[in-house]
Amino acid sequence: MQNYRWMDNRIKRALGAQFKTSLKGDILVFPYPHPAAHLFHTMWCPPLRIVVVNAQSEDGKVVFDQVVEPWRFVNLPAGNLVLEMDPDTEYTEVLEGILSDTQTRPRIPDGLPVGGTHSSI
């Protein structure tokens, strides 16, 4: 069973998977207050499976699921949850729990810069 860790403050969001050789089955969850497109990078990261979820849709629709090599920029489609994990990590078993936890966790305030982007974006 995979563990998921919330990237819910500036330091966690800034570091993410950087400087790690593997996430060892962990899933990093980057929540955003509103669905929006994002630009992520994999500088100093291992290869990552990046998944974007529009958690505000009825079924928590996955809108992006791709393995991204190190040292890349990737334009992500609109969603309000971004998941990072090792390429062979299966997330579908824990996605329902992540979506459920999203409803009970404190919302990131609109005015807090997250990852260099205003959190309302």
PDB file of C-alpha atoms in Angstrom:
ATOM      1  CA  MET A   1       0.000   0.000   0.000  1.00  0.00           C
ATOM      2  CA  GLN A   2       1.306   3.430  -0.918  1.00  0.00           C
ATOM      3  CA  ASN A   3       1.536   6.360   1.416  1.00  0.00           C
ATOM      4  CA  TYR A   4       0.681   9.819   0.268  1.00  0.00           C
ATOM      5  CA  ARG A   5       2.142  13.012   1.603  1.00  0.00           C
ATOM      6  CA  TRP A   6       0.532  16.415   1.299  1.00  0.00           C
ATOM      7  CA  MET A   7       2.689  19.166  -0.145  1.00  0.00           C
ATOM      8  CA  ASP A   8       0.796  21.845   1.737  1.00  0.00           C
ATOM      9  CA  ASN A   9       3.366  24.459   2.692  1.00  0.00           C
ATOM     10  CA  ARG A  10       5.982  26.495   0.835  1.00  0.00           C
ATOM     11  CA  ILE A  11       8.985  24.345   1.738  1.00  0.00           C
ATOM     12  CA  LYS A  12       7.327  21.026   0.890  1.00  0.00           C
ATOM     13  CA  ARG A  13       6.014  22.436  -2.398  1.00  0.00           C
ATOM     14  CA  ALA A  14       9.349  23.977  -3.332  1.00  0.00           C
ATOM     15  CA  LEU A  15      11.305  20.763  -2.712  1.00  0.00           C
ATOM     16  CA  GLY A  16       8.791  18.097  -3.794  1.00  0.00           C
ATOM     17  CA  ALA A  17      10.785  15.201  -5.275  1.00  0.00           C
ATOM     18  CA  GLN A  18      13.980  17.196  -5.830  1.00  0.00           C
ATOM     19  CA  PHE A  19      17.259  15.678  -4.653  1.00  0.00           C
ATOM     20  CA  LYS A  20      15.731  12.204  -4.172  1.00  0.00           C
ATOM     21  CA  THR A  21      16.701   9.113  -6.126  1.00  0.00           C
ATOM     22  CA  SER A  22      13.254   7.563  -5.589  1.00  0.00           C
ATOM     23  CA  LEU A  23      10.003   8.335  -3.777  1.00  0.00           C
ATOM     24  CA  LYS A  24       9.957   4.715  -2.502  1.00  0.00           C
ATOM     25  CA  GLY A  25       6.277   4.193  -3.223  1.00  0.00           C
ATOM     26  CA  ASP A  26       5.169   7.503  -1.700  1.00  0.00           C
ATOM     27  CA  ILE A  27       2.807   9.767  -3.620  1.00  0.00           C
ATOM     28  CA  LEU A  28       3.312  13.521  -3.274  1.00  0.00           C
ATOM     29  CA  VAL A  29      -0.003  15.401  -3.393  1.00  0.00           C
ATOM     30  CA  PHE A  30       0.021  19.062  -4.469  1.00  0.00           C
ATOM     31  CA  PRO A  31      -3.447  20.548  -3.771  1.00  0.00           C
ATOM     32  CA  TYR A  32      -4.653  23.775  -5.374  1.00  0.00           C
ATOM     33  CA  PRO A  33      -7.808  25.702  -4.450  1.00  0.00           C
ATOM     34  CA  HIS A  34      -9.056  25.934  -8.054  1.00  0.00           C
ATOM     35  CA  PRO A  35      -8.524  23.870 -11.208  1.00  0.00           C
ATOM     36  CA  ALA A  36      -5.909  25.577 -13.382  1.00  0.00           C
ATOM     37  CA  ALA A  37      -3.064  24.694 -15.726  1.00  0.00           C
ATOM     38  CA  HIS A  38       0.368  24.493 -14.082  1.00  0.00           C
ATOM     39  CA  LEU A  39       3.976  24.345 -15.196  1.00  0.00           C
ATOM     40  CA  PHE A  40       5.999  21.736 -13.286  1.00  0.00           C
ATOM     41  CA  HIS A  41       9.676  20.890 -13.648  1.00  0.00           C
ATOM     42  CA  THR A  42      11.689  17.764 -12.904  1.00  0.00           C
ATOM     43  CA  MET A  43      15.051  19.417 -12.271  1.00  0.00           C
ATOM     44  CA  TRP A  44      17.070  17.432  -9.708  1.00  0.00           C
ATOM     45  CA  CYS A  45      14.278  14.807  -9.614  1.00  0.00           C
ATOM     46  CA  PRO A  46      14.196  11.123 -10.509  1.00  0.00           C
ATOM     47  CA  PRO A  47      11.891  10.072 -13.369  1.00  0.00           C
ATOM     48  CA  LEU A  48       8.365  10.848 -12.156  1.00  0.00           C
ATOM     49  CA  ARG A  49       4.871   9.742 -12.989  1.00  0.00           C
ATOM     50  CA  ILE A  50       2.816  12.929 -12.826  1.00  0.00           C
ATOM     51  CA  VAL A  51      -0.957  12.710 -12.571  1.00  0.00           C
ATOM     52  CA  VAL A  52      -3.358  15.663 -12.670  1.00  0.00           C
ATOM     53  CA  VAL A  53      -6.837  15.259 -11.214  1.00  0.00           C
ATOM     54  CA  ASN A  54      -9.791  17.587 -11.432  1.00  0.00           C
ATOM     55  CA  ALA A  55     -11.088  16.748  -7.962  1.00  0.00           C
ATOM     56  CA  GLN A  56     -13.983  19.166  -8.355  1.00  0.00           C
ATOM     57  CA  SER A  57     -15.550  17.010 -11.074  1.00  0.00           C
ATOM     58  CA  GLU A  58     -18.071  14.412  -9.901  1.00  0.00           C
ATOM     59  CA  ASP A  59     -15.789  11.439 -10.443  1.00  0.00           C
ATOM     60  CA  GLY A  60     -12.387  13.004  -9.661  1.00  0.00           C
ATOM     61  CA  LYS A  61     -11.444  12.865 -13.326  1.00  0.00           C
ATOM     62  CA  VAL A  62      -7.804  12.130 -14.182  1.00  0.00           C
ATOM     63  CA  VAL A  63      -6.849  14.589 -16.927  1.00  0.00           C
ATOM     64  CA  PHE A  64      -3.118  13.780 -17.217  1.00  0.00           C
ATOM     65  CA  ASP A  65      -1.072  10.661 -16.452  1.00  0.00           C
ATOM     66  CA  GLN A  66       2.440  10.566 -17.862  1.00  0.00           C
ATOM     67  CA  VAL A  67       5.993   9.569 -16.917  1.00  0.00           C
ATOM     68  CA  VAL A  68       8.302  12.570 -17.178  1.00  0.00           C
ATOM     69  CA  GLU A  69      12.062  12.236 -17.415  1.00  0.00           C
ATOM     70  CA  PRO A  70      14.436  14.336 -15.275  1.00  0.00           C
ATOM     71  CA  TRP A  71      15.359  17.848 -16.352  1.00  0.00           C
ATOM     72  CA  ARG A  72      12.110  18.626 -18.138  1.00  0.00           C
ATOM     73  CA  PHE A  73       9.428  21.288 -17.962  1.00  0.00           C
ATOM     74  CA  VAL A  74       5.907  19.958 -18.368  1.00  0.00           C
ATOM     75  CA  ASN A  75       2.759  21.959 -19.038  1.00  0.00           C
ATOM     76  CA  LEU A  76       0.004  20.346 -17.023  1.00  0.00           C
ATOM     77  CA  PRO A  77      -3.669  20.685 -17.962  1.00  0.00           C
ATOM     78  CA  ALA A  78      -6.200  22.258 -15.611  1.00  0.00           C
ATOM     79  CA  GLY A  79      -6.736  20.366 -12.385  1.00  0.00           C
ATOM     80  CA  ASN A  80      -6.634  21.076  -8.684  1.00  0.00           C
ATOM     81  CA  LEU A  81      -4.603  18.053  -7.552  1.00  0.00           C
ATOM     82  CA  VAL A  82      -1.190  17.138  -8.914  1.00  0.00           C
ATOM     83  CA  LEU A  83       0.303  13.799  -7.863  1.00  0.00           C
ATOM     84  CA  GLU A  84       3.983  12.897  -8.232  1.00  0.00           C
ATOM     85  CA  MET A  85       5.243   9.340  -7.789  1.00  0.00           C
ATOM     86  CA  ASP A  86       7.776   6.819  -9.074  1.00  0.00           C
ATOM     87  CA  PRO A  87       6.969   5.635 -12.619  1.00  0.00           C
ATOM     88  CA  ASP A  88       5.839   2.167 -11.504  1.00  0.00           C
ATOM     89  CA  THR A  89       3.709   3.330  -8.556  1.00  0.00           C
ATOM     90  CA  GLU A  90      -0.001   2.550  -8.910  1.00  0.00           C
ATOM     91  CA  TYR A  91      -2.188   5.341  -7.580  1.00  0.00           C
ATOM     92  CA  THR A  92      -5.709   4.194  -8.478  1.00  0.00           C
ATOM     93  CA  GLU A  93      -6.099   2.227  -5.224  1.00  0.00           C
ATOM     94  CA  VAL A  94      -5.475   5.305  -3.071  1.00  0.00           C
ATOM     95  CA  LEU A  95      -7.032   7.980  -5.302  1.00  0.00           C
ATOM     96  CA  GLU A  96     -10.416   7.681  -3.595  1.00  0.00           C
ATOM     97  CA  GLY A  97      -8.738   8.200  -0.196  1.00  0.00           C
ATOM     98  CA  ILE A  98      -6.824  11.216  -1.507  1.00  0.00           C
ATOM     99  CA  LEU A  99     -10.024  12.719  -2.923  1.00  0.00           C
ATOM    100  CA  SER A 100     -11.825  12.053   0.359  1.00  0.00           C
ATOM    101  CA  ASP A 101      -9.012  13.620   2.385  1.00  0.00           C
ATOM    102  CA  THR A 102      -9.111  16.655   0.092  1.00  0.00           C
ATOM    103  CA  GLN A 103     -12.606  17.410   1.399  1.00  0.00           C
ATOM    104  CA  THR A 104     -11.543  17.336   5.067  1.00  0.00           C
ATOM    105  CA  ARG A 105      -8.165  19.086   4.857  1.00  0.00           C
ATOM    106  CA  PRO A 106      -7.874  22.840   5.400  1.00  0.00           C
ATOM    107  CA  ARG A 107      -8.117  24.741   2.145  1.00  0.00           C
ATOM    108  CA  ILE A 108      -5.013  26.566   0.951  1.00  0.00           C
ATOM    109  CA  PRO A 109      -5.856  30.284   1.240  1.00  0.00           C
ATOM    110  CA  ASP A 110      -6.236  32.171  -2.042  1.00  0.00           C
ATOM    111  CA  GLY A 111      -3.531  34.675  -1.099  1.00  0.00           C
ATOM    112  CA  LEU A 112      -0.734  32.175  -0.331  1.00  0.00           C
ATOM    113  CA  PRO A 113       1.921  31.885  -3.048  1.00  0.00           C
ATOM    114  CA  VAL A 114       2.392  28.175  -3.798  1.00  0.00           C
ATOM    115  CA  GLY A 115       5.335  27.047  -5.872  1.00  0.00           C
ATOM    116  CA  GLY A 116       5.888  30.541  -7.246  1.00  0.00           C
ATOM    117  CA  THR A 117       2.265  30.819  -8.364  1.00  0.00           C
ATOM    118  CA  HIS A 118      -0.541  32.633  -6.638  1.00  0.00           C
ATOM    119  CA  SER A 119      -2.659  29.902  -5.026  1.00  0.00           C
ATOM    120  CA  SER A 120      -5.849  31.037  -6.749  1.00  0.00           C
ATOM    121  CA  ILE A 121      -4.381  29.951 -10.091  1.00  0.00           C
TER     122      ILE A 121
END
